[in-house]
Amino acid sequence: MLLPIGSRSAAPSFTRRRLLSTGTAGVLALIALPGCGAIRFGGPATYTPPPPGIDDLYRVDLLELLDRALAGAQILRDAADAAQTPDPSLSVVLEDLIISLPIQRTALLTGAQAEREQDGSSHPTGSAAASSDDAPQDGAGMIAVLVELRELAVDAARQVSGSLARPIAALAAHTAWSAKGLQRATDAGEVPALRVPEDLVASREVPDTDPPSVGAEVDYHSTLQDAQQQEWYAGYVHEVLAARTTDDERTQHLALSDRHRERAEQLGTIAEEDGGPVVLRQAVYALPGGELDDELAAQLPTLVAQGLLVDHIALVGAAPFGRRPLPLIAALEAAETLVGRVETMDPLPSLAAEDLPTSDGG
């Protein structure tokens, strides 16, 4: 028999004693559940942050070097400004560094770090302006710091996550260009030759807590295809330029043509092994403008190097860890080729500010 909704008999008849006994049994049952652990009342358990991952380990060291480099560039610029006869070429290199280094530094900050620096004060943590004790004081010292930064960035780009590898590879390329340019302007210091791809091995132990970083296959195959095409094109351009020159210049162009074609073949082998598109060499490639005059012939090496720089940095960011060494060194070689050909370089070649990845890590 259905009872009306307002009937007292519709409600369960629980006595105070029954409610208390039921509640006590429920709590005891909860405590006895296996795997629940101790229950704390009055506040949350103490939070233990996870250990730093490989990205964070490299980020800390790179930021410290960027701060030292910026402090040194400011010291050298002040000394150059105080000189009665400042060197214009040196001023250009230093000004580029002073503009680029803060941008590169910001690109490496996590979202939390950037927010703390914006909200903290006018003296951000680790600011180069506040720490000049260990900053380089002359051209040779500055070059040494840039070389150290270049090598650390190369090691980092070999191991860090894909989203961080691309800006770090771009930073390494710009630093390689800056170090060579500063040496050219000061005739001081030493810039060691770039390592060969075979020597780029993982140099730090990756924490067990690091998640695997696997990029999208479509991005990897696309950038791998672009890099092959750019290398074949570079080989053709230098062959054409060799036909227009003589003696040492001709020999240099022929050597570069062989190098780029060999690299295109290496990338093709990688593409075949990794299931990507293999780009075949064409007999003839279209040149910009259609007709090769003296003005275009002088510009072509710069245009080719800039194309290689962009494509190889993109490939570093998309490639699996073991495939990064070849495009990484290729990008730095292209950057060094541009020394003396361009007065400025983007702080992070191939990346615009809106393309930079953001991290929520601390």
mmCIF file of C-alpha atoms in Angstrom:
data_model
loop_
_atom_site.group_PDB
_atom_site.id
_atom_site.type_symbol
_atom_site.label_atom_id
_atom_site.label_comp_id
_atom_site.label_asym_id
_atom_site.label_seq_id
_atom_site.Cartn_x
_atom_site.Cartn_y
_atom_site.Cartn_z
ATOM 1 C CA MET A 1 0.000 0.000 0.000
ATOM 2 C CA LEU A 2 1.513 3.352 -1.033
ATOM 3 C CA LEU A 3 1.647 5.991 1.642
ATOM 4 C CA PRO A 4 1.096 9.678 0.957
ATOM 5 C CA ILE A 5 4.208 11.795 0.668
ATOM 6 C CA GLY A 6 3.502 13.742 3.832
ATOM 7 C CA SER A 7 2.918 10.640 5.984
ATOM 8 C CA ARG A 8 5.149 10.190 9.073
ATOM 9 C CA SER A 9 5.274 6.445 8.350
ATOM 10 C CA ALA A 10 7.154 7.153 5.079
ATOM 11 C CA ALA A 11 10.304 8.192 6.960
ATOM 12 C CA PRO A 12 12.587 5.498 8.403
ATOM 13 C CA SER A 13 12.322 5.113 12.160
ATOM 14 C CA PHE A 14 15.935 5.705 13.299
ATOM 15 C CA THR A 15 16.579 6.238 16.995
ATOM 16 C CA ARG A 16 19.510 8.362 18.278
ATOM 17 C CA ARG A 17 21.191 5.182 19.488
ATOM 18 C CA ARG A 18 20.901 3.577 16.039
ATOM 19 C CA LEU A 19 22.271 6.647 14.270
ATOM 20 C CA LEU A 20 25.316 6.762 16.543
ATOM 21 C CA SER A 21 26.016 3.080 16.201
ATOM 22 C CA THR A 22 25.667 3.241 12.415
ATOM 23 C CA GLY A 23 27.993 6.263 12.173
ATOM 24 C CA THR A 24 30.630 4.643 14.349
ATOM 25 C CA ALA A 25 30.558 1.486 12.301
ATOM 26 C CA GLY A 26 30.961 3.522 9.085
ATOM 27 C CA VAL A 27 34.061 5.327 10.375
ATOM 28 C CA LEU A 28 35.600 2.100 11.643
ATOM 29 C CA ALA A 29 34.922 0.451 8.305
ATOM 30 C CA LEU A 30 36.588 3.352 6.482
ATOM 31 C CA ILE A 31 39.669 3.182 8.667
ATOM 32 C CA ALA A 32 39.902 -0.555 8.151
ATOM 33 C CA LEU A 33 39.883 -0.329 4.355
ATOM 34 C CA PRO A 34 43.150 -1.735 2.979
ATOM 35 C CA GLY A 35 45.482 0.788 1.292
ATOM 36 C CA CYS A 36 43.781 3.894 2.672
ATOM 37 C CA GLY A 37 46.574 4.726 5.109
ATOM 38 C CA ALA A 38 46.250 6.969 8.125
ATOM 39 C CA ILE A 39 43.551 9.616 8.045
ATOM 40 C CA ARG A 40 44.516 13.094 9.269
ATOM 41 C CA PHE A 41 41.991 15.553 10.520
ATOM 42 C CA GLY A 42 42.485 19.303 10.602
ATOM 43 C CA GLY A 43 44.549 19.892 7.417
ATOM 44 C CA PRO A 44 46.094 18.434 4.253
ATOM 45 C CA ALA A 45 49.119 16.192 4.327
ATOM 46 C CA THR A 46 52.547 17.765 3.802
ATOM 47 C CA TYR A 47 53.252 18.214 0.068
ATOM 48 C CA THR A 48 56.527 16.821 -1.223
ATOM 49 C CA PRO A 49 57.379 18.270 -4.647
ATOM 50 C CA PRO A 50 58.690 15.858 -7.259
ATOM 51 C CA PRO A 51 62.439 15.861 -7.923
ATOM 52 C CA PRO A 52 63.648 18.068 -10.786
ATOM 53 C CA GLY A 53 63.523 16.460 -14.201
ATOM 54 C CA ILE A 54 66.116 16.664 -16.967
ATOM 55 C CA ASP A 55 64.513 19.845 -18.350
ATOM 56 C CA ASP A 56 64.819 21.568 -14.976
ATOM 57 C CA LEU A 57 68.390 20.419 -14.410
ATOM 58 C CA TYR A 58 69.564 21.887 -17.704
ATOM 59 C CA ARG A 59 67.363 24.963 -17.331
ATOM 60 C CA VAL A 60 69.076 25.979 -14.078
ATOM 61 C CA ASP A 61 72.587 25.776 -15.548
ATOM 62 C CA LEU A 62 71.616 27.505 -18.797
ATOM 63 C CA LEU A 63 69.992 30.397 -16.939
ATOM 64 C CA GLU A 64 73.118 30.878 -14.843
ATOM 65 C CA LEU A 65 75.300 31.051 -17.957
ATOM 66 C CA LEU A 66 72.895 33.408 -19.696
ATOM 67 C CA ASP A 67 73.072 35.733 -16.682
ATOM 68 C CA ARG A 68 76.874 35.697 -16.747
ATOM 69 C CA ALA A 69 76.934 36.339 -20.477
ATOM 70 C CA LEU A 70 74.540 39.279 -20.187
ATOM 71 C CA ALA A 71 76.523 40.836 -17.361
ATOM 72 C CA GLY A 72 79.719 40.443 -19.408
ATOM 73 C CA ALA A 73 78.162 41.943 -22.524
ATOM 74 C CA GLN A 74 77.072 44.981 -20.513
ATOM 75 C CA ILE A 75 80.574 45.389 -19.054
ATOM 76 C CA LEU A 76 82.165 45.194 -22.504
ATOM 77 C CA ARG A 77 79.638 47.605 -23.984
ATOM 78 C CA ASP A 78 80.327 50.147 -21.226
ATOM 79 C CA ALA A 79 84.063 49.824 -21.879
ATOM 80 C CA ALA A 80 83.521 50.202 -25.633
ATOM 81 C CA ASP A 81 81.352 53.285 -25.096
ATOM 82 C CA ALA A 82 84.046 54.822 -22.908
ATOM 83 C CA ALA A 83 86.739 54.286 -25.532
ATOM 84 C CA GLN A 84 87.698 57.317 -27.580
ATOM 85 C CA THR A 85 87.637 55.311 -30.800
ATOM 86 C CA PRO A 86 84.941 52.630 -30.405
ATOM 87 C CA ASP A 87 84.991 49.710 -32.841
ATOM 88 C CA PRO A 88 81.721 49.722 -34.827
ATOM 89 C CA SER A 89 81.839 45.966 -35.499
ATOM 90 C CA LEU A 90 82.315 45.216 -31.801
ATOM 91 C CA SER A 91 79.457 47.526 -30.860
ATOM 92 C CA VAL A 92 77.122 45.709 -33.269
ATOM 93 C CA VAL A 93 77.943 42.296 -31.778
ATOM 94 C CA LEU A 94 77.576 43.495 -28.188
ATOM 95 C CA GLU A 95 74.319 45.304 -28.879
ATOM 96 C CA ASP A 96 72.895 42.157 -30.462
ATOM 97 C CA LEU A 97 73.897 40.133 -27.395
ATOM 98 C CA ILE A 98 72.352 42.635 -24.983
ATOM 99 C CA ILE A 99 69.086 42.475 -26.915
ATOM 100 C CA SER A 100 69.100 38.699 -27.466
ATOM 101 C CA LEU A 101 70.253 37.282 -24.124
ATOM 102 C CA PRO A 102 67.244 38.508 -22.081
ATOM 103 C CA ILE A 103 64.857 37.116 -24.711
ATOM 104 C CA GLN A 104 66.628 33.759 -24.621
ATOM 105 C CA ARG A 105 66.530 33.803 -20.826
ATOM 106 C CA THR A 106 62.790 34.480 -20.768
ATOM 107 C CA ALA A 107 62.207 31.656 -23.245
ATOM 108 C CA LEU A 108 63.738 29.164 -20.800
ATOM 109 C CA LEU A 109 61.667 30.197 -17.788
ATOM 110 C CA THR A 110 58.789 28.011 -16.710
ATOM 111 C CA GLY A 111 55.384 29.647 -16.447
ATOM 112 C CA ALA A 112 55.717 29.786 -12.662
ATOM 113 C CA GLN A 113 59.195 31.321 -12.831
ATOM 114 C CA ALA A 114 58.105 33.976 -15.297
ATOM 115 C CA GLU A 115 55.109 34.864 -13.133
ATOM 116 C CA ARG A 116 57.272 35.149 -10.016
ATOM 117 C CA GLU A 117 59.710 37.431 -11.802
ATOM 118 C CA GLN A 118 56.924 39.642 -13.108
ATOM 119 C CA ASP A 119 55.220 39.898 -9.719
ATOM 120 C CA GLY A 120 58.308 39.816 -7.522
ATOM 121 C CA SER A 121 60.175 43.094 -7.919
ATOM 122 C CA SER A 122 62.451 45.002 -10.253
ATOM 123 C CA HIS A 123 65.258 42.596 -9.268
ATOM 124 C CA PRO A 124 64.275 39.181 -10.626
ATOM 125 C CA THR A 125 65.894 36.076 -9.238
ATOM 126 C CA GLY A 126 69.186 35.379 -10.979
ATOM 127 C CA SER A 127 69.230 38.685 -12.820
ATOM 128 C CA ALA A 128 72.530 39.305 -14.565
ATOM 129 C CA ALA A 129 72.374 42.991 -13.665
ATOM 130 C CA ALA A 130 72.770 42.107 -9.994
ATOM 131 C CA SER A 131 75.595 39.561 -10.359
ATOM 132 C CA SER A 132 78.691 40.774 -12.163
ATOM 133 C CA ASP A 133 81.356 39.339 -9.815
ATOM 134 C CA ASP A 134 81.886 36.248 -11.992
ATOM 135 C CA ALA A 135 81.061 37.994 -15.274
ATOM 136 C CA PRO A 136 83.725 38.106 -18.010
ATOM 137 C CA GLN A 137 85.701 41.339 -18.038
ATOM 138 C CA ASP A 138 87.250 41.251 -21.518
ATOM 139 C CA GLY A 139 86.733 39.875 -25.005
ATOM 140 C CA ALA A 140 88.544 36.589 -24.403
ATOM 141 C CA GLY A 141 86.581 35.947 -21.219
ATOM 142 C CA MET A 142 83.323 36.764 -22.943
ATOM 143 C CA ILE A 143 84.082 34.380 -25.795
ATOM 144 C CA ALA A 144 84.890 31.632 -23.270
ATOM 145 C CA VAL A 145 81.474 32.089 -21.614
ATOM 146 C CA LEU A 146 79.715 32.019 -24.980
ATOM 147 C CA VAL A 147 81.525 28.820 -25.953
ATOM 148 C CA GLU A 148 80.542 27.262 -22.618
ATOM 149 C CA LEU A 149 76.947 28.318 -23.229
ATOM 150 C CA ARG A 150 77.044 26.920 -26.766
ATOM 151 C CA GLU A 151 78.303 23.535 -25.617
ATOM 152 C CA LEU A 152 75.874 23.267 -22.700
ATOM 153 C CA ALA A 153 72.978 24.186 -24.974
ATOM 154 C CA VAL A 154 74.035 21.498 -27.463
ATOM 155 C CA ASP A 155 74.150 18.892 -24.685
ATOM 156 C CA ALA A 156 70.779 20.039 -23.394
ATOM 157 C CA ALA A 157 69.089 19.990 -26.803
ATOM 158 C CA ARG A 158 70.257 16.378 -27.164
ATOM 159 C CA GLN A 159 68.389 15.262 -24.017
ATOM 160 C CA VAL A 160 65.540 17.560 -23.016
ATOM 161 C CA SER A 161 61.894 17.233 -23.991
ATOM 162 C CA GLY A 162 60.961 18.076 -27.566
ATOM 163 C CA SER A 163 59.111 21.279 -26.665
ATOM 164 C CA LEU A 164 62.226 22.629 -24.948
ATOM 165 C CA ALA A 165 64.738 21.178 -27.421
ATOM 166 C CA ARG A 166 63.764 23.558 -30.221
ATOM 167 C CA PRO A 167 64.273 26.862 -28.331
ATOM 168 C CA ILE A 168 67.489 25.521 -26.812
ATOM 169 C CA ALA A 169 68.760 24.485 -30.253
ATOM 170 C CA ALA A 170 67.892 27.971 -31.507
ATOM 171 C CA LEU A 171 69.757 29.468 -28.554
ATOM 172 C CA ALA A 172 72.783 27.265 -29.318
ATOM 173 C CA ALA A 173 72.798 28.378 -32.966
ATOM 174 C CA HIS A 174 72.603 32.060 -32.070
ATOM 175 C CA THR A 175 75.384 31.605 -29.490
ATOM 176 C CA ALA A 176 77.609 29.875 -32.048
ATOM 177 C CA TRP A 177 77.092 32.834 -34.376
ATOM 178 C CA SER A 178 77.749 35.352 -31.571
ATOM 179 C CA ALA A 179 80.939 33.643 -30.383
ATOM 180 C CA LYS A 180 82.406 33.623 -33.889
ATOM 181 C CA GLY A 181 81.287 37.187 -34.504
ATOM 182 C CA LEU A 182 82.806 38.442 -31.252
ATOM 183 C CA GLN A 183 86.088 36.683 -31.995
ATOM 184 C CA ARG A 184 86.099 38.285 -35.438
ATOM 185 C CA ALA A 185 85.495 41.722 -33.921
ATOM 186 C CA THR A 186 88.006 41.463 -31.071
ATOM 187 C CA ASP A 187 90.626 39.119 -32.533
ATOM 188 C CA ALA A 188 90.779 37.570 -29.056
ATOM 189 C CA GLY A 189 89.903 34.296 -27.425
ATOM 190 C CA GLU A 190 89.396 30.902 -28.991
ATOM 191 C CA VAL A 191 86.285 29.314 -30.464
ATOM 192 C CA PRO A 192 86.762 25.540 -30.681
ATOM 193 C CA ALA A 193 85.393 23.717 -33.691
ATOM 194 C CA LEU A 194 81.941 22.219 -33.420
ATOM 195 C CA ARG A 195 81.689 18.615 -32.382
ATOM 196 C CA VAL A 196 80.694 16.008 -34.931
ATOM 197 C CA PRO A 197 77.228 14.438 -34.562
ATOM 198 C CA GLU A 198 78.700 11.102 -33.496
ATOM 199 C CA ASP A 199 80.156 12.754 -30.384
ATOM 200 C CA LEU A 200 76.795 14.075 -29.167
ATOM 201 C CA VAL A 201 75.751 11.495 -26.612
ATOM 202 C CA ALA A 202 73.535 11.828 -23.570
ATOM 203 C CA SER A 203 75.747 13.394 -20.901
ATOM 204 C CA ARG A 204 73.396 13.453 -17.904
ATOM 205 C CA GLU A 205 71.392 10.760 -16.185
ATOM 206 C CA VAL A 206 67.685 11.244 -16.767
ATOM 207 C CA PRO A 207 65.668 10.943 -13.522
ATOM 208 C CA ASP A 208 63.354 7.940 -13.344
ATOM 209 C CA THR A 209 60.437 10.288 -12.733
ATOM 210 C CA ASP A 210 60.791 11.923 -16.151
ATOM 211 C CA PRO A 211 57.954 10.998 -18.499
ATOM 212 C CA PRO A 212 58.995 9.920 -21.994
ATOM 213 C CA SER A 213 58.838 12.735 -24.529
ATOM 214 C CA VAL A 214 57.341 11.488 -27.781
ATOM 215 C CA GLY A 215 56.534 14.034 -30.481
ATOM 216 C CA ALA A 216 53.951 13.756 -33.212
ATOM 217 C CA GLU A 217 55.106 11.520 -36.046
ATOM 218 C CA VAL A 218 53.590 13.810 -38.664
ATOM 219 C CA ASP A 219 55.704 16.736 -37.419
ATOM 220 C CA TYR A 220 58.841 14.625 -37.412
ATOM 221 C CA HIS A 221 58.300 13.347 -40.939
ATOM 222 C CA SER A 222 57.396 16.807 -42.238
ATOM 223 C CA THR A 223 60.493 18.509 -40.799
ATOM 224 C CA LEU A 224 62.653 15.601 -41.914
ATOM 225 C CA GLN A 225 61.365 16.046 -45.456
ATOM 226 C CA ASP A 226 62.023 19.809 -45.377
ATOM 227 C CA ALA A 227 65.590 19.278 -44.156
ATOM 228 C CA GLN A 228 66.311 16.803 -46.965
ATOM 229 C CA GLN A 229 65.004 19.194 -49.590
ATOM 230 C CA GLN A 230 67.024 22.079 -48.181
ATOM 231 C CA GLU A 231 70.240 20.025 -48.138
ATOM 232 C CA TRP A 232 69.793 18.868 -51.750
ATOM 233 C CA TYR A 233 69.105 22.461 -52.748
ATOM 234 C CA ALA A 234 72.214 23.692 -50.906
ATOM 235 C CA GLY A 235 74.347 21.129 -52.699
ATOM 236 C CA TYR A 236 73.023 22.297 -56.061
ATOM 237 C CA VAL A 237 73.537 25.994 -55.276
ATOM 238 C CA HIS A 238 77.171 25.507 -54.291
ATOM 239 C CA GLU A 239 77.770 23.429 -57.409
ATOM 240 C CA VAL A 240 76.392 26.294 -59.515
ATOM 241 C CA LEU A 241 78.527 28.814 -57.637
ATOM 242 C CA ALA A 242 81.597 26.624 -58.102
ATOM 243 C CA ALA A 243 81.087 26.808 -61.873
ATOM 244 C CA ARG A 244 81.255 30.616 -61.658
ATOM 245 C CA THR A 245 84.411 30.832 -59.565
ATOM 246 C CA THR A 246 88.034 29.698 -59.682
ATOM 247 C CA ASP A 247 90.877 28.551 -57.467
ATOM 248 C CA ASP A 248 90.259 28.424 -53.704
ATOM 249 C CA GLU A 249 86.729 29.797 -53.931
ATOM 250 C CA ARG A 250 85.774 27.104 -56.418
ATOM 251 C CA THR A 251 87.325 24.411 -54.230
ATOM 252 C CA GLN A 252 85.388 25.677 -51.209
ATOM 253 C CA HIS A 253 82.066 25.632 -53.060
ATOM 254 C CA LEU A 254 82.686 22.102 -54.329
ATOM 255 C CA ALA A 255 83.519 20.911 -50.804
ATOM 256 C CA LEU A 256 80.316 22.484 -49.476
ATOM 257 C CA SER A 257 78.311 20.917 -52.289
ATOM 258 C CA ASP A 258 79.639 17.478 -51.367
ATOM 259 C CA ARG A 259 78.951 18.073 -47.667
ATOM 260 C CA HIS A 260 75.332 19.072 -48.199
ATOM 261 C CA ARG A 261 74.613 16.206 -50.554
ATOM 262 C CA GLU A 262 76.160 13.731 -48.158
ATOM 263 C CA ARG A 263 73.986 15.123 -45.364
ATOM 264 C CA ALA A 264 70.897 14.876 -47.578
ATOM 265 C CA GLU A 265 71.695 11.199 -48.143
ATOM 266 C CA GLN A 266 72.128 10.671 -44.389
ATOM 267 C CA LEU A 267 68.769 12.263 -43.729
ATOM 268 C CA GLY A 268 67.233 10.121 -46.464
ATOM 269 C CA THR A 269 68.563 6.978 -44.776
ATOM 270 C CA ILE A 270 67.066 8.123 -41.488
ATOM 271 C CA ALA A 271 63.737 8.807 -43.198
ATOM 272 C CA GLU A 272 63.708 5.348 -44.763
ATOM 273 C CA GLU A 273 64.486 3.678 -41.429
ATOM 274 C CA ASP A 274 61.869 5.729 -39.562
ATOM 275 C CA GLY A 275 59.076 5.391 -42.106
ATOM 276 C CA GLY A 276 59.247 8.968 -43.363
ATOM 277 C CA PRO A 277 59.306 10.372 -46.904
ATOM 278 C CA VAL A 278 62.599 10.023 -48.747
ATOM 279 C CA VAL A 279 63.438 13.034 -50.921
ATOM 280 C CA LEU A 280 65.354 12.210 -54.081
ATOM 281 C CA ARG A 281 67.940 14.493 -55.637
ATOM 282 C CA GLN A 282 66.780 16.539 -58.613
ATOM 283 C CA ALA A 283 68.974 17.370 -61.553
ATOM 284 C CA VAL A 284 68.084 21.084 -61.500
ATOM 285 C CA TYR A 285 66.576 23.386 -58.874
ATOM 286 C CA ALA A 286 64.938 26.746 -59.445
ATOM 287 C CA LEU A 287 66.955 29.737 -58.281
ATOM 288 C CA PRO A 288 65.297 32.857 -56.849
ATOM 289 C CA GLY A 289 64.691 35.395 -59.579
ATOM 290 C CA GLY A 290 65.251 32.833 -62.305
ATOM 291 C CA GLU A 291 68.483 34.346 -63.609
ATOM 292 C CA LEU A 292 71.772 34.166 -61.709
ATOM 293 C CA ASP A 293 73.574 37.492 -61.874
ATOM 294 C CA ASP A 294 76.501 38.651 -59.766
ATOM 295 C CA GLU A 295 74.298 40.232 -57.113
ATOM 296 C CA LEU A 296 72.234 37.090 -56.610
ATOM 297 C CA ALA A 297 75.353 34.891 -56.668
ATOM 298 C CA ALA A 298 76.734 36.929 -53.765
ATOM 299 C CA GLN A 299 73.486 36.548 -51.801
ATOM 300 C CA LEU A 300 72.867 32.842 -52.382
ATOM 301 C CA PRO A 301 75.208 31.461 -49.666
ATOM 302 C CA THR A 302 73.428 33.629 -47.096
ATOM 303 C CA LEU A 303 69.968 32.597 -48.279
ATOM 304 C CA VAL A 304 70.932 28.931 -48.287
ATOM 305 C CA ALA A 305 72.433 29.090 -44.772
ATOM 306 C CA GLN A 306 69.339 30.843 -43.419
ATOM 307 C CA GLY A 307 67.096 28.148 -44.888
ATOM 308 C CA LEU A 308 69.234 25.375 -43.440
ATOM 309 C CA LEU A 309 69.259 27.080 -40.042
ATOM 310 C CA VAL A 310 65.472 27.233 -39.826
ATOM 311 C CA ASP A 311 64.801 23.715 -41.114
ATOM 312 C CA HIS A 312 67.364 21.962 -38.938
ATOM 313 C CA ILE A 313 66.293 23.731 -35.736
ATOM 314 C CA ALA A 314 62.707 22.671 -36.465
ATOM 315 C CA LEU A 315 63.889 19.099 -37.009
ATOM 316 C CA VAL A 316 65.706 19.047 -33.663
ATOM 317 C CA GLY A 317 62.456 19.902 -31.904
ATOM 318 C CA ALA A 318 60.469 17.193 -33.703
ATOM 319 C CA ALA A 319 63.008 14.358 -33.908
ATOM 320 C CA PRO A 320 63.419 11.486 -31.439
ATOM 321 C CA PHE A 321 66.370 11.821 -29.062
ATOM 322 C CA GLY A 322 68.716 9.640 -31.094
ATOM 323 C CA ARG A 323 68.047 11.533 -34.338
ATOM 324 C CA ARG A 324 68.834 15.007 -32.993
ATOM 325 C CA PRO A 325 72.663 15.166 -33.269
ATOM 326 C CA LEU A 326 72.825 15.525 -37.067
ATOM 327 C CA PRO A 327 70.352 18.422 -37.445
ATOM 328 C CA LEU A 328 71.695 20.058 -34.289
ATOM 329 C CA ILE A 329 75.255 20.312 -35.619
ATOM 330 C CA ALA A 330 73.932 21.230 -39.074
ATOM 331 C CA ALA A 331 72.046 24.165 -37.544
ATOM 332 C CA LEU A 332 75.158 25.433 -35.754
ATOM 333 C CA GLU A 333 77.239 25.101 -38.932
ATOM 334 C CA ALA A 334 74.665 27.168 -40.797
ATOM 335 C CA ALA A 335 74.778 29.800 -38.054
ATOM 336 C CA GLU A 336 78.570 30.045 -38.265
ATOM 337 C CA THR A 337 78.296 30.393 -42.045
ATOM 338 C CA LEU A 338 76.304 33.585 -41.468
ATOM 339 C CA VAL A 339 79.111 35.259 -39.490
ATOM 340 C CA GLY A 340 80.140 38.344 -41.448
ATOM 341 C CA ARG A 341 77.162 37.927 -43.784
ATOM 342 C CA VAL A 342 74.434 39.256 -41.482
ATOM 343 C CA GLU A 343 74.797 41.916 -38.783
ATOM 344 C CA THR A 344 71.965 40.598 -36.632
ATOM 345 C CA MET A 345 70.251 37.287 -36.039
ATOM 346 C CA ASP A 346 66.938 36.537 -34.394
ATOM 347 C CA PRO A 347 67.532 35.682 -30.709
ATOM 348 C CA LEU A 348 65.797 32.351 -31.321
ATOM 349 C CA PRO A 349 66.020 31.591 -35.051
ATOM 350 C CA SER A 350 62.925 29.877 -36.511
ATOM 351 C CA LEU A 351 60.825 30.825 -33.480
ATOM 352 C CA ALA A 352 58.561 33.802 -32.953
ATOM 353 C CA ALA A 353 57.554 34.894 -29.458
ATOM 354 C CA GLU A 354 54.062 33.368 -29.796
ATOM 355 C CA ASP A 355 55.593 30.026 -30.797
ATOM 356 C CA LEU A 356 57.520 29.606 -27.558
ATOM 357 C CA PRO A 357 56.282 26.740 -25.367
ATOM 358 C CA THR A 358 55.062 27.549 -21.885
ATOM 359 C CA SER A 359 55.478 25.240 -18.936
ATOM 360 C CA ASP A 360 53.518 25.125 -15.718
ATOM 361 C CA GLY A 361 56.423 23.542 -13.908
ATOM 362 C CA GLY A 362 57.940 25.314 -10.924
#
